[in-house]
CSV table of C-alpha atoms in Angstrom, one decimal:
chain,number,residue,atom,x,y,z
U,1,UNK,CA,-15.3,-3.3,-7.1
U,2,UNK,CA,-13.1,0.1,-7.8
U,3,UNK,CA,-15.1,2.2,-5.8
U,4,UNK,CA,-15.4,0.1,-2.7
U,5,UNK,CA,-11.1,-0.3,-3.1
U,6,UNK,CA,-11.2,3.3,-3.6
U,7,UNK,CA,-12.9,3.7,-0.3
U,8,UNK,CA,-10.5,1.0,1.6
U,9,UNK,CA,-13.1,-2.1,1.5
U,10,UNK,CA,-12.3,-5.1,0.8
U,11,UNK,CA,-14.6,-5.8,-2.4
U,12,UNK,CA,-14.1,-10.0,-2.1
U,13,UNK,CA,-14.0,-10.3,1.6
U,14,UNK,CA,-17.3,-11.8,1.6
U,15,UNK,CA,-17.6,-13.4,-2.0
U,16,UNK,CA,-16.4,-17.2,-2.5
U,17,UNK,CA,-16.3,-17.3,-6.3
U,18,UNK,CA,-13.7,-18.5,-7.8
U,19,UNK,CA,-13.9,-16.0,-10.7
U,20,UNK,CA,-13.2,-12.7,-8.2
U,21,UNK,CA,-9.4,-13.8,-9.1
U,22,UNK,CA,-10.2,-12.7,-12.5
U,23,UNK,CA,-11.8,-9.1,-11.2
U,24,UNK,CA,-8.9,-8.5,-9.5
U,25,UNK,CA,-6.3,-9.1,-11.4
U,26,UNK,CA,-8.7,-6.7,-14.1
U,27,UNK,CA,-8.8,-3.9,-11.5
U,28,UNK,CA,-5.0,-4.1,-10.9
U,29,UNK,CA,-4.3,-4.1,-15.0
U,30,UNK,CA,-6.9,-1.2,-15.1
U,31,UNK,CA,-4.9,1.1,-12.3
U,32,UNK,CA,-1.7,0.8,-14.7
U,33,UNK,CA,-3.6,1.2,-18.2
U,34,UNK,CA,-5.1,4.4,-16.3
U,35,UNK,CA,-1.6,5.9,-15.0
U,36,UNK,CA,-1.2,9.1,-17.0
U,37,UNK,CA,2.9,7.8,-16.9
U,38,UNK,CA,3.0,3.8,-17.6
U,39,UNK,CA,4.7,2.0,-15.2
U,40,UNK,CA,7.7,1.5,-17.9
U,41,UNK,CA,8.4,5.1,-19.3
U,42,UNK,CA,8.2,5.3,-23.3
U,43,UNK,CA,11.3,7.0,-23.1
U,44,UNK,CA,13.1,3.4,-22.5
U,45,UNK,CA,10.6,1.5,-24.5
U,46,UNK,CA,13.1,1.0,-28.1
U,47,UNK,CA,15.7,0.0,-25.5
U,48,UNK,CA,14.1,-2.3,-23.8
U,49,UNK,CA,12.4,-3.7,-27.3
U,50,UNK,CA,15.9,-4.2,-28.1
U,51,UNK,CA,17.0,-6.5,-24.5
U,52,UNK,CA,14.4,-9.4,-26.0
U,53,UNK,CA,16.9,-10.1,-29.0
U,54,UNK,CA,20.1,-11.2,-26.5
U,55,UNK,CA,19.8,-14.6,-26.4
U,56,UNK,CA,21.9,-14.8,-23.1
U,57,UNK,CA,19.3,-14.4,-20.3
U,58,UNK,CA,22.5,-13.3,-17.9
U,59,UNK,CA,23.6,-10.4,-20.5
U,60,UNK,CA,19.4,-9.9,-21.0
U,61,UNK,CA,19.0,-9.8,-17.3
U,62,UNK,CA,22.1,-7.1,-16.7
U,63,UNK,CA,20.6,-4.7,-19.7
U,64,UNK,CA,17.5,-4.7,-18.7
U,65,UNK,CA,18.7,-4.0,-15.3
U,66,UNK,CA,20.9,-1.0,-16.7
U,67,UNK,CA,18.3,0.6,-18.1
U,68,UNK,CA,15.6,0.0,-15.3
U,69,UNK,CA,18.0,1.5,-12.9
U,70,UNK,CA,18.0,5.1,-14.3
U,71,UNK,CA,14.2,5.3,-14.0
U,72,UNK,CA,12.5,7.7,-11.0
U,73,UNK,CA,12.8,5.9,-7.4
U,74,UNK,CA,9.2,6.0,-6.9
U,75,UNK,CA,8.2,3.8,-10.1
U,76,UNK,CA,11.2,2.0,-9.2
U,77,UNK,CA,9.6,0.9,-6.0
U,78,UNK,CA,6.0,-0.2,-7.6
U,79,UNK,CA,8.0,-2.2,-9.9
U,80,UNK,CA,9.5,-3.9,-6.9
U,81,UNK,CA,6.4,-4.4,-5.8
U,82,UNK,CA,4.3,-5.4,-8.5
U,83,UNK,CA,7.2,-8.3,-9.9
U,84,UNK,CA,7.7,-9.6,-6.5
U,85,UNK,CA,3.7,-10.1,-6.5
U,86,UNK,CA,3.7,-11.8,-10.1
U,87,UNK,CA,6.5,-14.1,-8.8
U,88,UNK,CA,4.9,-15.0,-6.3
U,89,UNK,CA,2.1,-15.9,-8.7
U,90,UNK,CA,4.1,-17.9,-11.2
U,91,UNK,CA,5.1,-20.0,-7.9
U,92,UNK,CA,2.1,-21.3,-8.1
U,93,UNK,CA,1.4,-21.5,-11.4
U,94,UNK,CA,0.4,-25.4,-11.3
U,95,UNK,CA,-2.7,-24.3,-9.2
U,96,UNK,CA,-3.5,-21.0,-11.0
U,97,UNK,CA,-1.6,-22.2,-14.8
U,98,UNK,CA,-0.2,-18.3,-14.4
U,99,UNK,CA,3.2,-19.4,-15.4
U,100,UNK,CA,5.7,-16.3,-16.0
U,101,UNK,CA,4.6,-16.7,-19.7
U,102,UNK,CA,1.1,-15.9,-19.2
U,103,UNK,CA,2.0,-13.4,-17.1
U,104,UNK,CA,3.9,-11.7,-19.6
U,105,UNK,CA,1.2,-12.1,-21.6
U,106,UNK,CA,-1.7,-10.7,-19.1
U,107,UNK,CA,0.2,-8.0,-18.0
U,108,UNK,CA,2.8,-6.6,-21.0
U,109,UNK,CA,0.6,-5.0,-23.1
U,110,UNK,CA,-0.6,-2.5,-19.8
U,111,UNK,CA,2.5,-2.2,-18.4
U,112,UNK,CA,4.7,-1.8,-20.9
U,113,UNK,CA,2.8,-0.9,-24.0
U,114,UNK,CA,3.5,-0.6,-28.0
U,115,UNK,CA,3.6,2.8,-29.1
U,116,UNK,CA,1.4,3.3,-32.0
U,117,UNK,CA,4.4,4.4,-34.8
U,118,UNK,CA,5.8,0.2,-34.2
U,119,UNK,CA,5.0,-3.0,-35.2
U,120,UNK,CA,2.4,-4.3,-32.7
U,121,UNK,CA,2.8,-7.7,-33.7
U,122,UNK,CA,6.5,-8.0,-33.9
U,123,UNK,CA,6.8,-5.8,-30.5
U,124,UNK,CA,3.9,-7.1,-28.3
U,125,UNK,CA,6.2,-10.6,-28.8
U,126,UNK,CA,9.5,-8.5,-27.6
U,127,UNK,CA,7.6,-6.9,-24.7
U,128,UNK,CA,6.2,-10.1,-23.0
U,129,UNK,CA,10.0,-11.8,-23.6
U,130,UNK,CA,11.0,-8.4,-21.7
U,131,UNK,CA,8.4,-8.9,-18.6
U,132,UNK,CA,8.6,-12.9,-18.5
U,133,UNK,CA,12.4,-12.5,-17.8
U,134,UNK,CA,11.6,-9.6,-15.5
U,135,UNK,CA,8.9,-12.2,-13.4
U,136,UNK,CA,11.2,-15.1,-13.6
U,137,UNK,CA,14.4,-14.5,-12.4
U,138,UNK,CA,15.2,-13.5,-8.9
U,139,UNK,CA,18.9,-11.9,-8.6
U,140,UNK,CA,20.8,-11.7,-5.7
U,141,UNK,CA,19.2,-8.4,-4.7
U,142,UNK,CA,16.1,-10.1,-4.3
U,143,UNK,CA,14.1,-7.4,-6.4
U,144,UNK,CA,14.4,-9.0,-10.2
U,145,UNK,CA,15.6,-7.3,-12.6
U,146,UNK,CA,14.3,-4.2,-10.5
C-alpha cells in the first residue's frame, strides 16, 4: 500500500473492504512515526505536558495555541491539515465510533510522543488530553488550536 502511494496510485481505488479504513489510517500513523522531526517538536513537549492540567478548556485552548504558534510554518501548515482531517473524522464519529477521544488515542502517541526519561503512563494520558482538545474545538480562525 506505501509503495503504490509512493508512486501516486490510489492503493483502495479498487478494493471494497471495509477494513482498508484501517490500512490507511496505519500508513498515515506510519508517515509521522517515520518523520526524522515529529510533527510536535520535543522541544515543546514539557510545555505542552503541562496545557493538559488547566482545567479551563478556553485558558487550555489559548496555551496550547501560544506555544504552537512559535513552531516552523511548514509543520504549522501539516498540523492544519492533519486536525482539520481528524475533525472531520470525529464529525462522524457515530458511523466510524472515532470520537475525538479515540483519536487522541490512535494518533497521540505518533504525533506527539513520550520521551523516554518521563513517565509513559502518567504522560501518554496528558498527550491524548493535549490532541483531543486540539481535534475538538474549532476557533474562530478555523484551524484549531493551530
Amino acid at each position: 500500500m506505501k509503495g503504490l502511494f509512493e508512486a501516486g496510485e490510489d492503493p483502495i481505488s479498487e478494493r471494497e473492504d471495509d477494513a482498508d479504513i484501517n490500512s490507511v489510517a496505519g500508513l498515515l500513523k506510519l508517515y509521522f512515526r517515520q518523520l526524522d522531526e515529529k510533527l510536535f517538536p520535543q522541544y515543546i513537549f514539557e510545555d505542552l505536558e503541562k496545557c493538559a492540567h488547566i482545567s479551563n478548556i478556553e485558558e487550555r485552548v489559548t496555551k496550547i495555541r501560544q506555544i504552537i504558534l512559535n513552531i516552523p510554518e511548514s509543520v504549522l501548515i501539516v498540523m492544519r491539515y492533519l486536525f482539520a482531517f481528524l475533525n472531520h473524522l470525529s464529525q462522524n464519529s457515530d458511523e466510524n465510533m472515532m470520537d475525538a477521544y479515540n483519536i487522541a488515542v490512535c494518533f497521540g502517541p505518533t504525533l506527539l510522543p513520550v520521551p523516554d526519561n518521563c513517565d509513559q503512563v502518567a504522560c501518554q494520558a496528558n498527550v491524548n488530553e493535549v490532541i483531543k482538545v486540539g481535534n475538538c474545538l474549532k476557533p474562530k480562525t478555523n484551524i484549531y488550536f493551530v
